[in-house]
CSV table of N, CA and C in Angstrom, one decimal:
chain,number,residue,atom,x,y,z
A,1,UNK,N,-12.3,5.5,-16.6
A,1,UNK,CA,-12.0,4.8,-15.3
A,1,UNK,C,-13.3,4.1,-14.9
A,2,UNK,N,-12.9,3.0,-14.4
A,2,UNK,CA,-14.2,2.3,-14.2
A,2,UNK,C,-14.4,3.1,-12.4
A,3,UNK,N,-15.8,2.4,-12.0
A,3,UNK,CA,-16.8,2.9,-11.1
A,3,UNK,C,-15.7,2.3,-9.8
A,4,UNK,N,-15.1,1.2,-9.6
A,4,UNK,CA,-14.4,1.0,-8.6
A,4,UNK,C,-12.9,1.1,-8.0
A,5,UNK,N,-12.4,2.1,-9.5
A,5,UNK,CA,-11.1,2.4,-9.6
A,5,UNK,C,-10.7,3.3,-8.7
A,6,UNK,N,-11.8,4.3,-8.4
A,6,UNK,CA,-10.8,4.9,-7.4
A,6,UNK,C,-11.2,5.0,-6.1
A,7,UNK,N,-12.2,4.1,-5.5
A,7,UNK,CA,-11.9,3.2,-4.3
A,7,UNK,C,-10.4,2.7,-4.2
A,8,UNK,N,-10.2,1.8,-5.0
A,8,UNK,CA,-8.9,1.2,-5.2
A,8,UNK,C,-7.7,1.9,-5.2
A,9,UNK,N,-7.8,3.0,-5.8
A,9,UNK,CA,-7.0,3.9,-6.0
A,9,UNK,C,-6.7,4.8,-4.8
A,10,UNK,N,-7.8,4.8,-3.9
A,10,UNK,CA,-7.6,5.3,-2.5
A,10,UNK,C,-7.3,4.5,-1.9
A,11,UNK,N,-7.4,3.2,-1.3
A,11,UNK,CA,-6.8,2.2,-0.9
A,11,UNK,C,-5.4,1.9,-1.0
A,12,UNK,N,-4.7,2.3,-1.9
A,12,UNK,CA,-3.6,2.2,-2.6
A,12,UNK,C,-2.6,3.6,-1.7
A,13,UNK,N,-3.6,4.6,-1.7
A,13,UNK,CA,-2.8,6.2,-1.4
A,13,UNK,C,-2.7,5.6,0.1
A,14,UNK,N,-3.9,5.3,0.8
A,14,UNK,CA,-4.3,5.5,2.2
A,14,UNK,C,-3.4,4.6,2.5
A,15,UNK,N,-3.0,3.4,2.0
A,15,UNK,CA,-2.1,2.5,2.8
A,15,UNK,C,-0.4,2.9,2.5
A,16,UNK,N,-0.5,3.6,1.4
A,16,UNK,CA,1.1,3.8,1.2
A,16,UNK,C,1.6,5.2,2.3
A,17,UNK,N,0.3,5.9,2.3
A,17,UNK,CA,0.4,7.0,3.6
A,17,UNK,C,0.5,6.7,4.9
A,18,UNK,N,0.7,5.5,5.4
A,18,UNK,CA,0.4,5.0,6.4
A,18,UNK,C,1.5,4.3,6.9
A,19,UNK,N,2.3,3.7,5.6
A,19,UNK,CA,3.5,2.9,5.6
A,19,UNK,C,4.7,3.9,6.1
A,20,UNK,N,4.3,5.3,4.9
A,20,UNK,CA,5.5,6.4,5.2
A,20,UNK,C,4.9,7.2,6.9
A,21,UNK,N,4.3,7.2,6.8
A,21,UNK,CA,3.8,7.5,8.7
A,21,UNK,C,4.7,6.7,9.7
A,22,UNK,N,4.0,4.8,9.7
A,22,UNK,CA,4.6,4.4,10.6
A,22,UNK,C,6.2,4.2,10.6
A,23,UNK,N,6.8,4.6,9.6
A,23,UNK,CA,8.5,4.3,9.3
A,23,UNK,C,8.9,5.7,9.3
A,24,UNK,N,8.4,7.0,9.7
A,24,UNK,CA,8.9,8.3,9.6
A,24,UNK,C,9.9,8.3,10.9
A,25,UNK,N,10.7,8.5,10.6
A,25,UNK,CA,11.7,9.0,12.6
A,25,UNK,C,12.4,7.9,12.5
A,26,UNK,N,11.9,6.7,12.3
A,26,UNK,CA,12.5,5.5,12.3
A,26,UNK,C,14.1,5.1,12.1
A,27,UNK,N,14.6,4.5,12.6
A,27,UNK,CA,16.0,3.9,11.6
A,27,UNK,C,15.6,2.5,11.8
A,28,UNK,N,16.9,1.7,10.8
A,28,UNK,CA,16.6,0.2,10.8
A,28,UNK,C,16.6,-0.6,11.9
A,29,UNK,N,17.1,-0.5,12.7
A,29,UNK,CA,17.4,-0.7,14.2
A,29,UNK,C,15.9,-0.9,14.8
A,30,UNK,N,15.4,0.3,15.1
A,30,UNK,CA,14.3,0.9,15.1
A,30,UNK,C,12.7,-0.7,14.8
A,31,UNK,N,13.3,-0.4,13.1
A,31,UNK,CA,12.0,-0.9,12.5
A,31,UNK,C,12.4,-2.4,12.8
A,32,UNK,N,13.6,-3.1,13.0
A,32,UNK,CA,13.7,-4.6,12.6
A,32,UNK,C,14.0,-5.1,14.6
A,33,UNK,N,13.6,-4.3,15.3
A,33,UNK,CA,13.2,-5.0,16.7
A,33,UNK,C,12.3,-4.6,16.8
A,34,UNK,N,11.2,-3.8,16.5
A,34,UNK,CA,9.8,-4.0,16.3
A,34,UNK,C,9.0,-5.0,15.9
A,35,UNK,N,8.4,-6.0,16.6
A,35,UNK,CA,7.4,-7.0,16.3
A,35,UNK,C,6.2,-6.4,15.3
A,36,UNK,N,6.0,-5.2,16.0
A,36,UNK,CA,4.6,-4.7,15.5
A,36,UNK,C,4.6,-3.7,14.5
A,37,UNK,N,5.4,-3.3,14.8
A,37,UNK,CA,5.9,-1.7,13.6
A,37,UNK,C,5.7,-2.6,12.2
A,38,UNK,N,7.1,-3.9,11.9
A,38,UNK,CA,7.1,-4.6,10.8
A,38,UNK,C,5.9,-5.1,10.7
A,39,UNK,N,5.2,-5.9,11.9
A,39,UNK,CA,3.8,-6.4,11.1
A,39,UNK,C,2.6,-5.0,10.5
A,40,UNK,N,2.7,-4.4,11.1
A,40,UNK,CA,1.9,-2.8,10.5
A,40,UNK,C,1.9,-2.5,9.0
A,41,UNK,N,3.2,-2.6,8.5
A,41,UNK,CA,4.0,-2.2,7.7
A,41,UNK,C,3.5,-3.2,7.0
A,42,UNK,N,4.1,-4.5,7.2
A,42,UNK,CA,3.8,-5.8,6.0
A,42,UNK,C,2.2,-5.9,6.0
A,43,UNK,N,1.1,-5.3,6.7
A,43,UNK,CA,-0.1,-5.7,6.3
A,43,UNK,C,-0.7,-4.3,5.6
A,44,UNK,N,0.2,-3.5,5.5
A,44,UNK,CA,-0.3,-2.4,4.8
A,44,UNK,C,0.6,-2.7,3.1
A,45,UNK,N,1.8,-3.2,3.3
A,45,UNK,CA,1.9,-3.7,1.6
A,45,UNK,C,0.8,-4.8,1.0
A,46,UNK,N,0.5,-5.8,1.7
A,46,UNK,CA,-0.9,-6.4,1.5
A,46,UNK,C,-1.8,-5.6,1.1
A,47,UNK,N,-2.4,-4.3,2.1
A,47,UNK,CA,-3.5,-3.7,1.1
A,47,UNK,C,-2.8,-2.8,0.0
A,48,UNK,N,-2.1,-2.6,-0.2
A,48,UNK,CA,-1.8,-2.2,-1.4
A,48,UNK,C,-1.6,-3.1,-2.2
A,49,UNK,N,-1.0,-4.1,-2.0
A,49,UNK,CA,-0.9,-5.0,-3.6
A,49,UNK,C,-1.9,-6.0,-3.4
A,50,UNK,N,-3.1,-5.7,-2.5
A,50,UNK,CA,-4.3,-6.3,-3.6
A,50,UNK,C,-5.3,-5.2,-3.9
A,51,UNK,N,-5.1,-4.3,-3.3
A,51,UNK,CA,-5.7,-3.1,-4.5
A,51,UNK,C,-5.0,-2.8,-5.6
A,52,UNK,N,-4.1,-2.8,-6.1
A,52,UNK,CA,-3.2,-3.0,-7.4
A,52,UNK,C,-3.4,-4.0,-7.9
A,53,UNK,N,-3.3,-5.1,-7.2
A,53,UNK,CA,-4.1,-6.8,-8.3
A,53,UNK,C,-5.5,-6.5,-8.6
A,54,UNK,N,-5.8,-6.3,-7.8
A,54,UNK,CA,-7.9,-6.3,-8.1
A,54,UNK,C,-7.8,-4.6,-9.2
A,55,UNK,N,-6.8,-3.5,-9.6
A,55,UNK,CA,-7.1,-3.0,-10.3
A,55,UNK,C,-6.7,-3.1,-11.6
A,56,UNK,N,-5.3,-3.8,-11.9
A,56,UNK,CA,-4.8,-4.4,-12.9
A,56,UNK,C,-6.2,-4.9,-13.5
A,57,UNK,N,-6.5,-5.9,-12.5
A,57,UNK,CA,-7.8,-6.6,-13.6
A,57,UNK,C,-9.0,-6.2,-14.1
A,58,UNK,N,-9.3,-5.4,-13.1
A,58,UNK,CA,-10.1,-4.4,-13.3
A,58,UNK,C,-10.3,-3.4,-14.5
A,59,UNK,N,-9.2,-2.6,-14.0
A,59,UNK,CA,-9.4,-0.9,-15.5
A,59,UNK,C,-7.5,-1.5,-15.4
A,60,UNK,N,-7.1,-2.2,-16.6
A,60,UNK,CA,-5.6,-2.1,-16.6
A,60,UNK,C,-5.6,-0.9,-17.0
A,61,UNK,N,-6.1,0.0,-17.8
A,61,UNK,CA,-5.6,1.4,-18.5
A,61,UNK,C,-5.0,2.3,-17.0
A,62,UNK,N,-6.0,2.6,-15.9
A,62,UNK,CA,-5.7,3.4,-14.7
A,62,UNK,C,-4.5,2.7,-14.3
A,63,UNK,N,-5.1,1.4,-14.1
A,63,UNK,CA,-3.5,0.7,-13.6
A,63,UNK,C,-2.0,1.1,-14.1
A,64,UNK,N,-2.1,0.8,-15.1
A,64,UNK,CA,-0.8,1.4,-16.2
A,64,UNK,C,-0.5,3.1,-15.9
A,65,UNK,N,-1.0,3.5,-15.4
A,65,UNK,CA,-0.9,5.6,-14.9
A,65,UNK,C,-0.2,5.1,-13.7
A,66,UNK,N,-0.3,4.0,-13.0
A,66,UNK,CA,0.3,4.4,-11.3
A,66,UNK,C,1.5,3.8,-11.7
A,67,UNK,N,2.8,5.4,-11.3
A,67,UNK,CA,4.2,5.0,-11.1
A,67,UNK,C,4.5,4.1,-10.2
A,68,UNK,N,5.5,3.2,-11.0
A,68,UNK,CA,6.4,2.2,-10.4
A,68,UNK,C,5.9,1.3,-9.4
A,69,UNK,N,4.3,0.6,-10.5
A,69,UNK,CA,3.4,-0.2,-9.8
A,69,UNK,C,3.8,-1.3,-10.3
């Protein structure tokens, strides 16, 4: 594993923890008249998928271990 993999790799946990936080209780209703909720949500898939781009390129081997990345 390289030295900045699992930065990244936390980055990756901490934002997908965050996603399932702000959408817990929720229904669709809920999340799609939320201005803010959805923008929360779409900028935490952003840090996730550029911590998964910057690790792909990085250490592809770690990369290739995270399910259904």
């Amino acid at each position: 594993m390289q030295p900045r993999s699992a930065a990244l790799l936390w980055d990756l946990l901490t934002a997908v923890q965050r996603i399932q936080g702000f959408v817990a209780a929720k229904t669709w209703d809920d999340y799609s008249s939320d201005v803010l909720l959805r923008s929360a949500v779409e900028r935490q898939f952003e840090v996730a998928g550029e911590a998964m781009s910057i690790l792909r390129r990085l250490d592809p081997a770690t990369a290739d271990q995270v399910p259904n990345a």
